[in-house]
mmCIF file of C-alpha atoms (C1' of nucleotides) in Angstrom:
data_model
loop_
_atom_site.group_PDB
_atom_site.id
_atom_site.type_symbol
_atom_site.label_atom_id
_atom_site.label_comp_id
_atom_site.label_asym_id
_atom_site.label_seq_id
_atom_site.Cartn_x
_atom_site.Cartn_y
_atom_site.Cartn_z
ATOM 1 C CA UNK G 1 -0.759 -6.977 9.062
ATOM 2 C CA UNK G 2 0.046 -4.890 6.215
ATOM 3 C CA UNK G 3 2.364 -5.707 3.433
ATOM 4 C CA UNK G 4 4.628 -2.631 2.309
ATOM 5 C CA UNK G 5 7.704 -1.676 0.871
ATOM 6 C CA UNK G 6 8.826 -0.996 4.673
ATOM 7 C CA UNK G 7 8.413 -3.823 5.873
ATOM 8 C CA UNK G 8 10.396 -5.399 3.199
ATOM 9 C CA UNK G 9 13.169 -3.580 3.711
ATOM 10 C CA UNK G 10 13.088 -4.073 7.272
ATOM 11 C CA UNK G 11 13.024 -7.729 7.135
ATOM 12 C CA UNK G 12 15.949 -7.517 4.068
ATOM 13 C CA UNK G 13 18.195 -5.668 6.703
ATOM 14 C CA UNK G 14 17.654 -7.693 9.499
ATOM 15 C CA UNK G 15 18.162 -11.144 7.466
ATOM 16 C CA UNK G 16 21.462 -8.903 6.503
ATOM 17 C CA UNK G 17 22.130 -8.372 10.177
ATOM 18 C CA UNK G 18 21.600 -12.109 10.738
ATOM 19 C CA UNK G 19 23.788 -13.465 8.241
ATOM 20 C CA UNK G 20 26.421 -11.086 9.153
ATOM 21 C CA UNK G 21 26.639 -11.719 13.052
ATOM 22 C CA UNK G 22 29.558 -12.804 14.682
ATOM 23 C CA UNK G 23 31.408 -11.537 17.829
ATOM 24 C CA UNK G 24 31.637 -7.952 16.203
ATOM 25 C CA UNK G 25 28.189 -6.256 15.768
ATOM 26 C CA UNK G 26 27.100 -4.794 12.311
ATOM 27 C CA UNK G 27 27.153 -1.238 11.413
ATOM 28 C CA UNK G 28 24.207 0.398 9.340
ATOM 29 C CA UNK G 29 26.584 1.935 6.868
ATOM 30 C CA UNK G 30 27.576 -1.743 5.838
ATOM 31 C CA UNK G 31 24.099 -3.050 5.557
ATOM 32 C CA UNK G 32 22.975 0.382 3.395
ATOM 33 C CA UNK G 33 25.652 -0.263 1.396
ATOM 34 C CA UNK G 34 25.070 -3.991 0.765
ATOM 35 C CA UNK G 35 21.383 -3.740 1.054
ATOM 36 C CA UNK G 36 21.474 -0.598 -1.256
ATOM 37 C CA UNK G 37 18.843 1.176 1.349
ATOM 38 C CA UNK G 38 19.433 4.998 2.564
ATOM 39 C CA UNK G 39 21.433 5.004 5.626
ATOM 40 C CA UNK G 40 19.040 7.390 7.413
ATOM 41 C CA UNK G 41 16.005 5.446 6.474
ATOM 42 C CA UNK G 42 17.392 2.377 7.674
ATOM 43 C CA UNK G 43 18.252 4.318 11.126
ATOM 44 C CA UNK G 44 14.485 5.207 11.166
ATOM 45 C CA UNK G 45 13.441 1.365 11.186
ATOM 46 C CA UNK G 46 16.160 0.048 13.443
ATOM 47 C CA UNK G 47 14.797 2.691 15.656
ATOM 48 C CA UNK G 48 11.417 0.914 15.438
ATOM 49 C CA UNK G 49 12.756 -2.335 15.751
ATOM 50 C CA UNK G 50 15.285 -1.640 19.165
ATOM 51 C CA UNK G 51 12.328 -0.598 20.788
ATOM 52 C CA UNK G 52 10.093 -3.536 19.730
ATOM 53 C CA UNK G 53 13.289 -5.115 21.743
ATOM 54 C CA UNK G 54 14.806 -7.083 18.639
ATOM 55 C CA UNK G 55 17.891 -5.156 18.277
ATOM 56 C CA UNK G 56 20.389 -4.070 20.441
ATOM 57 C CA UNK G 57 22.536 -0.841 19.759
ATOM 58 C CA UNK G 58 26.206 -0.748 20.594
ATOM 59 C CA UNK G 59 27.684 2.587 20.269
ATOM 60 C CA UNK G 60 30.847 4.223 19.586
ATOM 61 C CA UNK G 61 34.054 3.265 17.233
ATOM 62 C CA UNK G 62 33.339 -0.822 16.422
ATOM 63 C CA UNK G 63 29.507 -0.748 17.153
ATOM 64 C CA UNK G 64 26.777 -1.365 15.578
ATOM 65 C CA UNK G 65 23.586 -3.223 15.758
ATOM 66 C CA UNK G 66 23.152 -7.048 17.093
ATOM 67 C CA UNK G 67 20.426 -9.505 17.251
ATOM 68 C CA UNK G 68 18.919 -9.269 20.713
ATOM 69 C CA UNK G 69 17.654 -13.020 20.771
ATOM 70 C CA UNK G 70 18.984 -16.240 18.371
ATOM 71 C CA UNK G 71 18.201 -16.041 14.835
ATOM 72 C CA UNK G 72 16.144 -18.790 15.318
ATOM 73 C CA UNK G 73 13.755 -16.766 17.625
ATOM 74 C CA UNK G 74 12.802 -14.242 15.477
ATOM 75 C CA UNK G 75 10.170 -14.425 13.158
ATOM 76 C CA UNK G 76 9.138 -12.153 9.787
ATOM 77 C CA UNK G 77 5.723 -11.209 10.925
ATOM 78 C CA UNK G 78 7.001 -9.471 13.886
ATOM 79 C CA UNK G 79 9.578 -7.769 12.251
ATOM 80 C CA UNK G 80 6.893 -6.584 9.954
ATOM 81 C CA UNK G 81 4.988 -5.667 12.689
ATOM 82 C CA UNK G 82 7.364 -3.927 14.064
ATOM 83 C CA UNK G 83 8.138 -1.231 11.669
ATOM 84 C CA UNK G 84 4.419 -0.814 10.300
ATOM 85 C CA UNK G 85 2.786 1.043 13.158
ATOM 86 C CA UNK G 86 -0.391 -0.552 12.828
ATOM 87 C CA UNK G 87 -1.501 2.095 11.382
ATOM 88 C CA UNK G 88 -5.215 3.624 11.791
ATOM 89 C CA UNK G 89 -7.986 1.772 12.190
ATOM 90 C CA UNK G 90 -10.351 3.856 10.227
ATOM 91 C CA UNK G 91 -10.106 1.535 6.869
ATOM 92 C CA UNK G 92 -10.384 -2.233 8.450
ATOM 93 C CA UNK G 93 -7.303 -2.211 10.584
ATOM 94 C CA UNK G 94 -8.268 -3.718 13.336
ATOM 95 C CA UNK G 95 -11.885 -3.919 14.665
ATOM 96 C CA UNK G 96 -14.829 -4.009 13.105
ATOM 97 C CA UNK G 97 -15.104 0.056 12.350
ATOM 98 C CA UNK G 98 -14.179 0.262 8.554
ATOM 99 C CA UNK G 99 -17.702 1.921 7.534
ATOM 100 C CA UNK G 100 -19.470 4.427 9.954
ATOM 101 C CA UNK G 101 -18.269 2.383 13.353
ATOM 102 C CA UNK G 102 -19.949 -0.780 11.623
ATOM 103 C CA UNK G 103 -18.019 -3.618 9.832
ATOM 104 C CA UNK G 104 -17.628 -3.233 6.069
ATOM 105 C CA UNK G 105 -18.844 -5.615 3.972
ATOM 106 C CA UNK G 106 -15.282 -7.587 3.027
ATOM 107 C CA UNK G 107 -14.187 -7.722 6.711
ATOM 108 C CA UNK G 108 -14.591 -11.353 7.493
ATOM 109 C CA UNK G 109 -12.385 -11.779 4.173
ATOM 110 C CA UNK G 110 -9.756 -9.653 5.203
ATOM 111 C CA UNK G 111 -9.592 -10.562 8.684
ATOM 112 C CA UNK G 112 -9.261 -14.311 7.380
ATOM 113 C CA UNK G 113 -6.555 -13.135 4.961
ATOM 114 C CA UNK G 114 -4.500 -11.367 7.464
ATOM 115 C CA UNK G 115 -4.628 -14.349 9.528
ATOM 116 C CA UNK G 116 -3.537 -16.662 6.644
ATOM 117 C CA UNK G 117 -0.435 -14.190 6.443
ATOM 118 C CA UNK G 118 0.393 -13.971 9.852
ATOM 119 C CA UNK G 119 0.248 -17.715 10.293
ATOM 120 C CA UNK G 120 2.270 -17.746 7.419
ATOM 121 C CA UNK G 121 4.885 -15.273 7.813
ATOM 122 C CA UNK G 122 5.472 -16.020 11.730
ATOM 123 C CA UNK G 123 6.247 -19.624 10.583
ATOM 124 C CA UNK G 124 9.585 -18.188 8.981
ATOM 125 C CA UNK G 125 12.237 -17.640 11.532
ATOM 126 C CA UNK G 126 15.310 -15.361 9.891
ATOM 127 C CA UNK G 127 17.124 -18.650 10.866
ATOM 128 C CA UNK G 128 15.293 -20.852 9.004
ATOM 129 C CA UNK G 129 15.819 -18.502 5.944
ATOM 130 C CA UNK G 130 19.921 -18.440 6.355
ATOM 131 C CA UNK G 131 19.730 -21.783 5.846
ATOM 132 C CA UNK G 132 17.913 -21.429 2.379
ATOM 133 C CA UNK G 133 20.741 -21.902 -0.255
ATOM 134 C CA UNK G 134 19.232 -18.963 -2.738
ATOM 135 C CA UNK G 135 19.662 -16.628 0.267
ATOM 136 C CA UNK G 136 23.172 -17.544 0.953
ATOM 137 C CA UNK G 137 24.278 -17.583 -2.142
ATOM 138 C CA UNK G 138 22.952 -13.684 -2.803
ATOM 139 C CA UNK G 139 24.602 -12.829 0.659
ATOM 140 C CA UNK G 140 27.639 -13.871 -0.539
ATOM 141 C CA UNK G 141 27.411 -12.337 -4.115
ATOM 142 C CA UNK G 142 26.571 -9.430 -1.968
ATOM 143 C CA UNK G 143 29.417 -9.464 -0.014
ATOM 144 C CA UNK G 144 31.817 -9.662 -2.931
ATOM 145 C CA UNK G 145 30.215 -6.715 -4.300
ATOM 146 C CA UNK G 146 30.618 -4.887 -0.934
ATOM 147 C CA UNK G 147 34.796 -5.797 -1.179
ATOM 148 C CA UNK G 148 35.302 -4.954 -4.667
ATOM 149 C CA UNK G 149 33.659 -1.105 -4.170
ATOM 150 C CA UNK G 150 35.784 -0.951 -0.675
ATOM 151 C CA UNK G 151 38.570 -1.707 -3.218
ATOM 152 C CA UNK G 152 37.675 0.626 -5.833
ATOM 153 C CA UNK G 153 37.217 3.259 -3.134
ATOM 154 C CA UNK G 154 41.059 2.896 -1.525
ATOM 155 C CA UNK G 155 42.343 3.207 -5.524
ATOM 156 C CA UNK G 156 40.552 6.147 -5.749
ATOM 157 C CA UNK G 157 42.004 7.691 -2.678
ATOM 158 C CA UNK G 158 45.310 6.466 -3.605
ATOM 159 C CA UNK G 159 45.334 8.373 -6.915
ATOM 160 C CA UNK G 160 43.899 11.553 -5.605
ATOM 161 C CA UNK G 161 46.511 11.575 -3.174
ATOM 162 C CA UNK K 1 -0.181 -9.847 -6.047
ATOM 163 C CA UNK K 2 -0.038 -6.405 -4.495
ATOM 164 C CA UNK K 3 -2.491 -5.811 -1.522
ATOM 165 C CA UNK K 4 -4.084 -2.457 -1.150
ATOM 166 C CA UNK K 5 -7.034 -0.715 -0.282
ATOM 167 C CA UNK K 6 -7.826 -0.112 -4.111
ATOM 168 C CA UNK K 7 -8.099 -4.054 -4.641
ATOM 169 C CA UNK K 8 -10.267 -4.382 -1.419
ATOM 170 C CA UNK K 9 -12.421 -1.112 -2.586
ATOM 171 C CA UNK K 10 -13.053 -3.259 -6.020
ATOM 172 C CA UNK K 11 -13.573 -6.559 -4.160
ATOM 173 C CA UNK K 12 -16.432 -4.906 -1.896
ATOM 174 C CA UNK K 13 -18.118 -3.425 -4.802
ATOM 175 C CA UNK K 14 -18.289 -6.632 -6.686
ATOM 176 C CA UNK K 15 -19.648 -8.280 -3.401
ATOM 177 C CA UNK K 16 -22.433 -5.907 -3.406
ATOM 178 C CA UNK K 17 -23.260 -6.425 -7.305
ATOM 179 C CA UNK K 18 -23.023 -10.165 -6.570
ATOM 180 C CA UNK K 19 -25.253 -9.852 -3.631
ATOM 181 C CA UNK K 20 -27.923 -7.572 -5.413
ATOM 182 C CA UNK K 21 -27.744 -9.535 -8.646
ATOM 183 C CA UNK K 22 -31.006 -10.112 -9.586
ATOM 184 C CA UNK K 23 -32.568 -9.655 -13.117
ATOM 185 C CA UNK K 24 -32.019 -6.001 -13.272
ATOM 186 C CA UNK K 25 -28.568 -4.557 -13.528
ATOM 187 C CA UNK K 26 -27.429 -2.897 -10.150
ATOM 188 C CA UNK K 27 -26.536 1.081 -10.603
ATOM 189 C CA UNK K 28 -23.076 2.130 -9.385
ATOM 190 C CA UNK K 29 -24.801 4.915 -7.769
ATOM 191 C CA UNK K 30 -26.355 2.340 -5.744
ATOM 192 C CA UNK K 31 -23.113 0.521 -4.584
ATOM 193 C CA UNK K 32 -21.515 3.634 -3.840
ATOM 194 C CA UNK K 33 -24.073 4.815 -1.393
ATOM 195 C CA UNK K 34 -24.096 1.225 0.381
ATOM 196 C CA UNK K 35 -20.512 0.794 0.473
ATOM 197 C CA UNK K 36 -19.856 4.896 1.012
ATOM 198 C CA UNK K 37 -17.381 4.975 -1.694
ATOM 199 C CA UNK K 38 -16.996 7.724 -4.260
ATOM 200 C CA UNK K 39 -18.851 7.252 -7.547
ATOM 201 C CA UNK K 40 -16.410 8.529 -9.773
ATOM 202 C CA UNK K 41 -13.875 6.118 -8.135
ATOM 203 C CA UNK K 42 -16.125 3.209 -8.649
ATOM 204 C CA UNK K 43 -16.397 4.114 -11.816
ATOM 205 C CA UNK K 44 -12.580 4.410 -12.551
ATOM 206 C CA UNK K 45 -12.236 0.712 -10.769
ATOM 207 C CA UNK K 46 -15.517 -0.945 -13.426
ATOM 208 C CA UNK K 47 -13.999 0.034 -15.945
ATOM 209 C CA UNK K 48 -10.839 -1.984 -15.169
ATOM 210 C CA UNK K 49 -13.255 -4.972 -14.198
ATOM 211 C CA UNK K 50 -15.088 -4.425 -17.320
ATOM 212 C CA UNK K 51 -11.727 -4.719 -19.488
ATOM 213 C CA UNK K 52 -11.108 -7.751 -17.526
ATOM 214 C CA UNK K 53 -14.160 -9.355 -18.577
ATOM 215 C CA UNK K 54 -15.555 -10.023 -15.069
ATOM 216 C CA UNK K 55 -18.679 -7.447 -15.562
ATOM 217 C CA UNK K 56 -20.840 -6.207 -18.434
ATOM 218 C CA UNK K 57 -22.256 -2.891 -18.362
ATOM 219 C CA UNK K 58 -25.634 -1.386 -19.491
ATOM 220 C CA UNK K 59 -26.015 2.025 -20.405
ATOM 221 C CA UNK K 60 -29.263 4.342 -20.240
ATOM 222 C CA UNK K 61 -31.703 4.326 -17.822
ATOM 223 C CA UNK K 62 -32.683 1.368 -16.095
ATOM 224 C CA UNK K 63 -29.214 0.119 -16.522
ATOM 225 C CA UNK K 64 -26.108 -0.662 -14.596
ATOM 226 C CA UNK K 65 -23.369 -3.263 -14.165
ATOM 227 C CA UNK K 66 -23.897 -7.164 -14.255
ATOM 228 C CA UNK K 67 -21.620 -10.328 -13.425
ATOM 229 C CA UNK K 68 -20.523 -11.636 -16.438
ATOM 230 C CA UNK K 69 -20.099 -14.976 -15.058
ATOM 231 C CA UNK K 70 -22.210 -16.574 -12.251
ATOM 232 C CA UNK K 71 -20.588 -15.533 -8.866
ATOM 233 C CA UNK K 72 -19.328 -18.776 -8.270
ATOM 234 C CA UNK K 73 -16.895 -18.575 -10.895
ATOM 235 C CA UNK K 74 -15.475 -15.119 -9.867
ATOM 236 C CA UNK K 75 -12.493 -15.585 -7.511
ATOM 237 C CA UNK K 76 -10.940 -12.733 -5.084
ATOM 238 C CA UNK K 77 -7.701 -12.963 -6.595
ATOM 239 C CA UNK K 78 -8.709 -12.034 -9.670
ATOM 240 C CA UNK K 79 -10.266 -9.039 -9.027
ATOM 241 C CA UNK K 80 -7.472 -7.743 -7.398
ATOM 242 C CA UNK K 81 -5.153 -8.122 -10.291
ATOM 243 C CA UNK K 82 -7.951 -6.575 -12.333
ATOM 244 C CA UNK K 83 -7.464 -3.072 -10.728
ATOM 245 C CA UNK K 84 -4.084 -3.470 -9.433
ATOM 246 C CA UNK K 85 -1.993 -3.037 -12.877
ATOM 247 C CA UNK K 86 0.624 -5.099 -11.717
ATOM 248 C CA UNK K 87 2.981 -2.122 -11.510
ATOM 249 C CA UNK K 88 6.479 -1.775 -12.222
ATOM 250 C CA UNK K 89 8.690 -4.653 -11.768
ATOM 251 C CA UNK K 90 11.572 -1.933 -10.227
ATOM 252 C CA UNK K 91 10.868 -3.105 -6.673
ATOM 253 C CA UNK K 92 10.769 -7.043 -6.734
ATOM 254 C CA UNK K 93 7.148 -6.515 -8.605
ATOM 255 C CA UNK K 94 7.955 -9.946 -11.165
ATOM 256 C CA UNK K 95 11.428 -11.328 -11.598
ATOM 257 C CA UNK K 96 14.435 -11.152 -9.525
ATOM 258 C CA UNK K 97 15.630 -7.651 -10.939
ATOM 259 C CA UNK K 98 15.109 -5.975 -7.398
ATOM 260 C CA UNK K 99 18.589 -4.985 -6.774
ATOM 261 C CA UNK K 100 20.718 -3.903 -9.611
ATOM 262 C CA UNK K 101 19.629 -6.304 -12.198
ATOM 263 C CA UNK K 102 19.521 -9.156 -9.579
ATOM 264 C CA UNK K 103 18.031 -10.705 -7.009
ATOM 265 C CA UNK K 104 17.608 -9.124 -3.997
ATOM 266 C CA UNK K 105 18.381 -10.588 -0.356
ATOM 267 C CA UNK K 106 14.747 -11.665 0.134
ATOM 268 C CA UNK K 107 13.507 -12.092 -3.238
ATOM 269 C CA UNK K 108 12.781 -15.469 -2.462
ATOM 270 C CA UNK K 109 10.822 -14.803 0.598
ATOM 271 C CA UNK K 110 8.325 -12.820 -1.365
ATOM 272 C CA UNK K 111 8.055 -14.970 -3.862
ATOM 273 C CA UNK K 112 6.856 -17.585 -1.459
ATOM 274 C CA UNK K 113 4.460 -15.471 0.322
ATOM 275 C CA UNK K 114 2.793 -14.511 -3.012
ATOM 276 C CA UNK K 115 2.240 -17.618 -4.013
ATOM 277 C CA UNK K 116 0.568 -18.094 -0.823
ATOM 278 C CA UNK K 117 -1.940 -15.367 -0.855
ATOM 279 C CA UNK K 118 -2.881 -15.812 -4.537
ATOM 280 C CA UNK K 119 -3.465 -19.757 -3.599
ATOM 281 C CA UNK K 120 -5.582 -18.301 -0.682
ATOM 282 C CA UNK K 121 -7.377 -15.691 -2.640
ATOM 283 C CA UNK K 122 -8.074 -17.670 -5.758
ATOM 284 C CA UNK K 123 -9.848 -20.335 -3.838
ATOM 285 C CA UNK K 124 -12.567 -17.861 -2.597
ATOM 286 C CA UNK K 125 -15.129 -17.216 -4.913
ATOM 287 C CA UNK K 126 -17.727 -14.076 -4.574
ATOM 288 C CA UNK K 127 -20.416 -17.070 -4.555
ATOM 289 C CA UNK K 128 -18.830 -19.044 -1.866
ATOM 290 C CA UNK K 129 -18.703 -15.462 0.222
ATOM 291 C CA UNK K 130 -22.336 -14.795 -0.405
ATOM 292 C CA UNK K 131 -22.576 -17.859 1.657
ATOM 293 C CA UNK K 132 -21.335 -16.775 4.773
ATOM 294 C CA UNK K 133 -23.444 -15.622 7.562
ATOM 295 C CA UNK K 134 -21.168 -12.351 8.858
ATOM 296 C CA UNK K 135 -21.617 -10.969 5.537
ATOM 297 C CA UNK K 136 -24.959 -11.404 4.822
ATOM 298 C CA UNK K 137 -25.618 -9.888 7.919
ATOM 299 C CA UNK K 138 -23.726 -7.030 6.878
ATOM 300 C CA UNK K 139 -25.048 -6.846 3.441
ATOM 301 C CA UNK K 140 -28.831 -7.061 4.872
ATOM 302 C CA UNK K 141 -28.034 -3.931 7.502
ATOM 303 C CA UNK K 142 -26.922 -1.997 4.585
ATOM 304 C CA UNK K 143 -29.679 -2.242 2.699
ATOM 305 C CA UNK K 144 -31.495 -1.347 5.649
ATOM 306 C CA UNK K 145 -29.837 2.026 6.181
ATOM 307 C CA UNK K 146 -30.045 2.873 2.345
ATOM 308 C CA UNK K 147 -33.716 2.443 2.621
ATOM 309 C CA UNK K 148 -34.019 4.835 5.482
ATOM 310 C CA UNK K 149 -31.658 6.961 3.593
ATOM 311 C CA UNK K 150 -33.741 7.050 0.886
ATOM 312 C CA UNK K 151 -36.892 7.870 2.979
ATOM 313 C CA UNK K 152 -35.339 10.468 4.492
ATOM 314 C CA UNK K 153 -34.293 11.896 1.143
ATOM 315 C CA UNK K 154 -37.992 12.090 -0.616
ATOM 316 C CA UNK K 155 -39.487 13.806 3.317
ATOM 317 C CA UNK K 156 -37.037 16.069 2.642
ATOM 318 C CA UNK K 157 -37.806 17.175 -0.522
ATOM 319 C CA UNK K 158 -41.820 17.412 0.406
ATOM 320 C CA UNK K 159 -40.314 19.609 3.206
ATOM 321 C CA UNK K 160 -38.764 21.666 0.515
ATOM 322 C CA UNK K 161 -41.502 21.689 -1.732
ATOM 323 C "C1'" DT Y 1 41.023 14.135 22.398
ATOM 324 C "C1'" DT Y 2 39.258 12.580 18.103
ATOM 325 C "C1'" DA Y 3 36.877 9.647 15.508
ATOM 326 C "C1'" DT Y 4 33.025 6.232 14.987
ATOM 327 C "C1'" DT Y 5 28.957 5.069 15.672
ATOM 328 C "C1'" DG Y 6 23.892 5.248 17.588
ATOM 329 C "C1'" DT Y 7 20.274 8.567 18.361
ATOM 330 C "C1'" DT Y 8 16.509 11.582 17.330
ATOM 331 C "C1'" DG Y 9 13.628 14.908 15.315
ATOM 332 C "C1'" DA Y 10 12.194 17.789 11.931
ATOM 333 C "C1'" DC Y 11 12.037 18.639 7.045
ATOM 334 C "C1'" DT Y 12 11.566 17.391 1.774
ATOM 335 C "C1'" DA Y 13 10.592 15.284 -2.636
ATOM 336 C "C1'" DA Y 14 8.207 11.820 -5.270
ATOM 337 C "C1'" DA Y 15 4.869 8.463 -5.882
ATOM 338 C "C1'" DA Y 16 0.374 6.235 -4.815
ATOM 339 C "C1'" DT Y 17 -3.954 7.034 -3.605
ATOM 340 C "C1'" DA Y 18 -8.511 8.516 -3.254
ATOM 341 C "C1'" DC Y 19 -11.294 11.457 -4.939
ATOM 342 C "C1'" DT Y 20 -13.235 15.707 -8.009
ATOM 343 C "C1'" DT Y 21 -15.235 18.171 -12.344
ATOM 344 C "C1'" DG Y 22 -16.924 18.117 -16.443
ATOM 345 C "C1'" DG Y 23 -17.910 16.135 -19.973
ATOM 346 C "C1'" DT Y 24 -20.526 12.453 -24.174
ATOM 347 C "C1'" DT Y 25 -22.677 8.670 -25.152
ATOM 348 C "C1'" DT Y 26 -25.975 5.466 -25.102
ATOM 349 C "C1'" DT Y 27 -31.323 4.065 -24.295
ATOM 350 C "C1'" DA Y 28 -35.500 3.346 -21.817
ATOM 351 C "C1'" DT Y 29 -39.817 6.294 -20.986
ATOM 352 C "C1'" DT Y 30 -42.442 10.322 -21.323
ATOM 353 C "C1'" DA I 1 -38.465 14.458 -30.032
ATOM 354 C "C1'" DA I 2 -37.559 15.595 -25.673
ATOM 355 C "C1'" DT I 3 -36.060 14.197 -21.170
ATOM 356 C "C1'" DA I 4 -33.386 11.895 -18.108
ATOM 357 C "C1'" DA I 5 -30.813 8.066 -16.127
ATOM 358 C "C1'" DA I 6 -27.140 5.858 -16.331
ATOM 359 C "C1'" DA I 7 -22.331 4.161 -18.154
ATOM 360 C "C1'" DC I 8 -18.284 5.919 -19.999
ATOM 361 C "C1'" DC I 9 -13.930 8.771 -20.192
ATOM 362 C "C1'" DA I 10 -10.196 12.101 -19.430
ATOM 363 C "C1'" DA I 11 -7.886 15.291 -17.322
ATOM 364 C "C1'" DG I 12 -6.907 17.406 -12.865
ATOM 365 C "C1'" DT I 13 -6.211 17.637 -7.688
ATOM 366 C "C1'" DA I 14 -5.920 16.579 -2.289
ATOM 367 C "C1'" DT I 15 -4.137 13.507 0.620
ATOM 368 C "C1'" DT I 16 -1.146 10.198 2.107
ATOM 369 C "C1'" DT I 17 2.337 7.492 2.659
ATOM 370 C "C1'" DT I 18 7.098 6.537 1.127
ATOM 371 C "C1'" DA I 19 11.812 7.180 0.984
ATOM 372 C "C1'" DG I 20 15.121 9.845 1.906
ATOM 373 C "C1'" DT I 21 17.515 14.237 3.490
ATOM 374 C "C1'" DC I 22 19.700 17.298 7.206
ATOM 375 C "C1'" DA I 23 21.505 18.237 11.038
ATOM 376 C "C1'" DA I 24 22.160 17.923 15.703
ATOM 377 C "C1'" DC I 25 23.504 15.320 19.953
ATOM 378 C "C1'" DA I 26 25.470 11.272 22.833
ATOM 379 C "C1'" DA I 27 28.220 7.890 23.477
ATOM 380 C "C1'" DT I 28 32.393 5.454 23.578
ATOM 381 C "C1'" DA I 29 36.921 2.778 21.969
ATOM 382 C "C1'" DA I 30 41.247 3.795 20.416
#
DNA sequence: TTATTGTTGACTAAAATACTTGGTTTTATT
DNA sequence: AATAAAACCAAGTATTTTAGTCAACAATAA
């Protein structure tokens, strides 16, 4: 289990999706705007998430993405694993071939740490995050910001017309 | 607390140093050979470790590095912090300015995780690692490998002479 | 039919990582 | 005094990863 900004982006996007999941699917364009992540980068991440069976894409107008499972049943660890492509085993990635096909000196330590992180993150679901006050506050603020942005855009259009 | 291969290298090197700490200092050349890390890269890492007050350099022939404190009093978290230069706060590094000077949606989550990792790693000392069977085994194997390497070298020299 | 959205792949820019080169200083040993 | 072994230092380079761009195609609601 590696921890990179890629994984963080994925979790943020999934949390945004979970928060805005009503009847309608959520478009990546909306998520990109709210979370200030590049749209095409999101597309790449959601391609992975879709293949991992965590989200479902709905094409065409009114389409977007939906969670494939209830948010309570999606944990953070699996989101990160889905996008981080468990990478080369050259450097202590998985099994003990970190130094000339033998375990490196600290192999044991990193295995323990990985397990620790995995357990912590797999114990947290998207659903449980949605119950945290702090997160709901941030999400609501982002929704307001997006609304004012949209208003500004339509004003701009009226002016240039 | 970021987790990179840089930090892993530092911990590995420090553990090697702790394991071979007798009366004499340990040279970086030895550590580099045993752990297959580039010598100059090690020098850079040890420059940081020295400035952080964790090791002491001894110059001249017979010199090398020594731990500044007993191995029981050096924990893994501080080794990683010493080399990883806590980096820009642009992306959720420290305080909540991850998205346009506001906390990002998952700020709360990563703070919790960081704390979790820090607590885990600061609870593990070099000394305690040296008591783990697995680690001692690996270290001993590496010592043997180094010995045969040295033997091979002197044979080579005799041949070419 | 058209606009909207997902889907895919190839390519690029910037940053971080890992490593190299080439020195200088200190100091034990001869 | 000369030499060699080591730490120390700074700049540069190669590789990899990250983050993002571009351009096309596919499905589908309106």
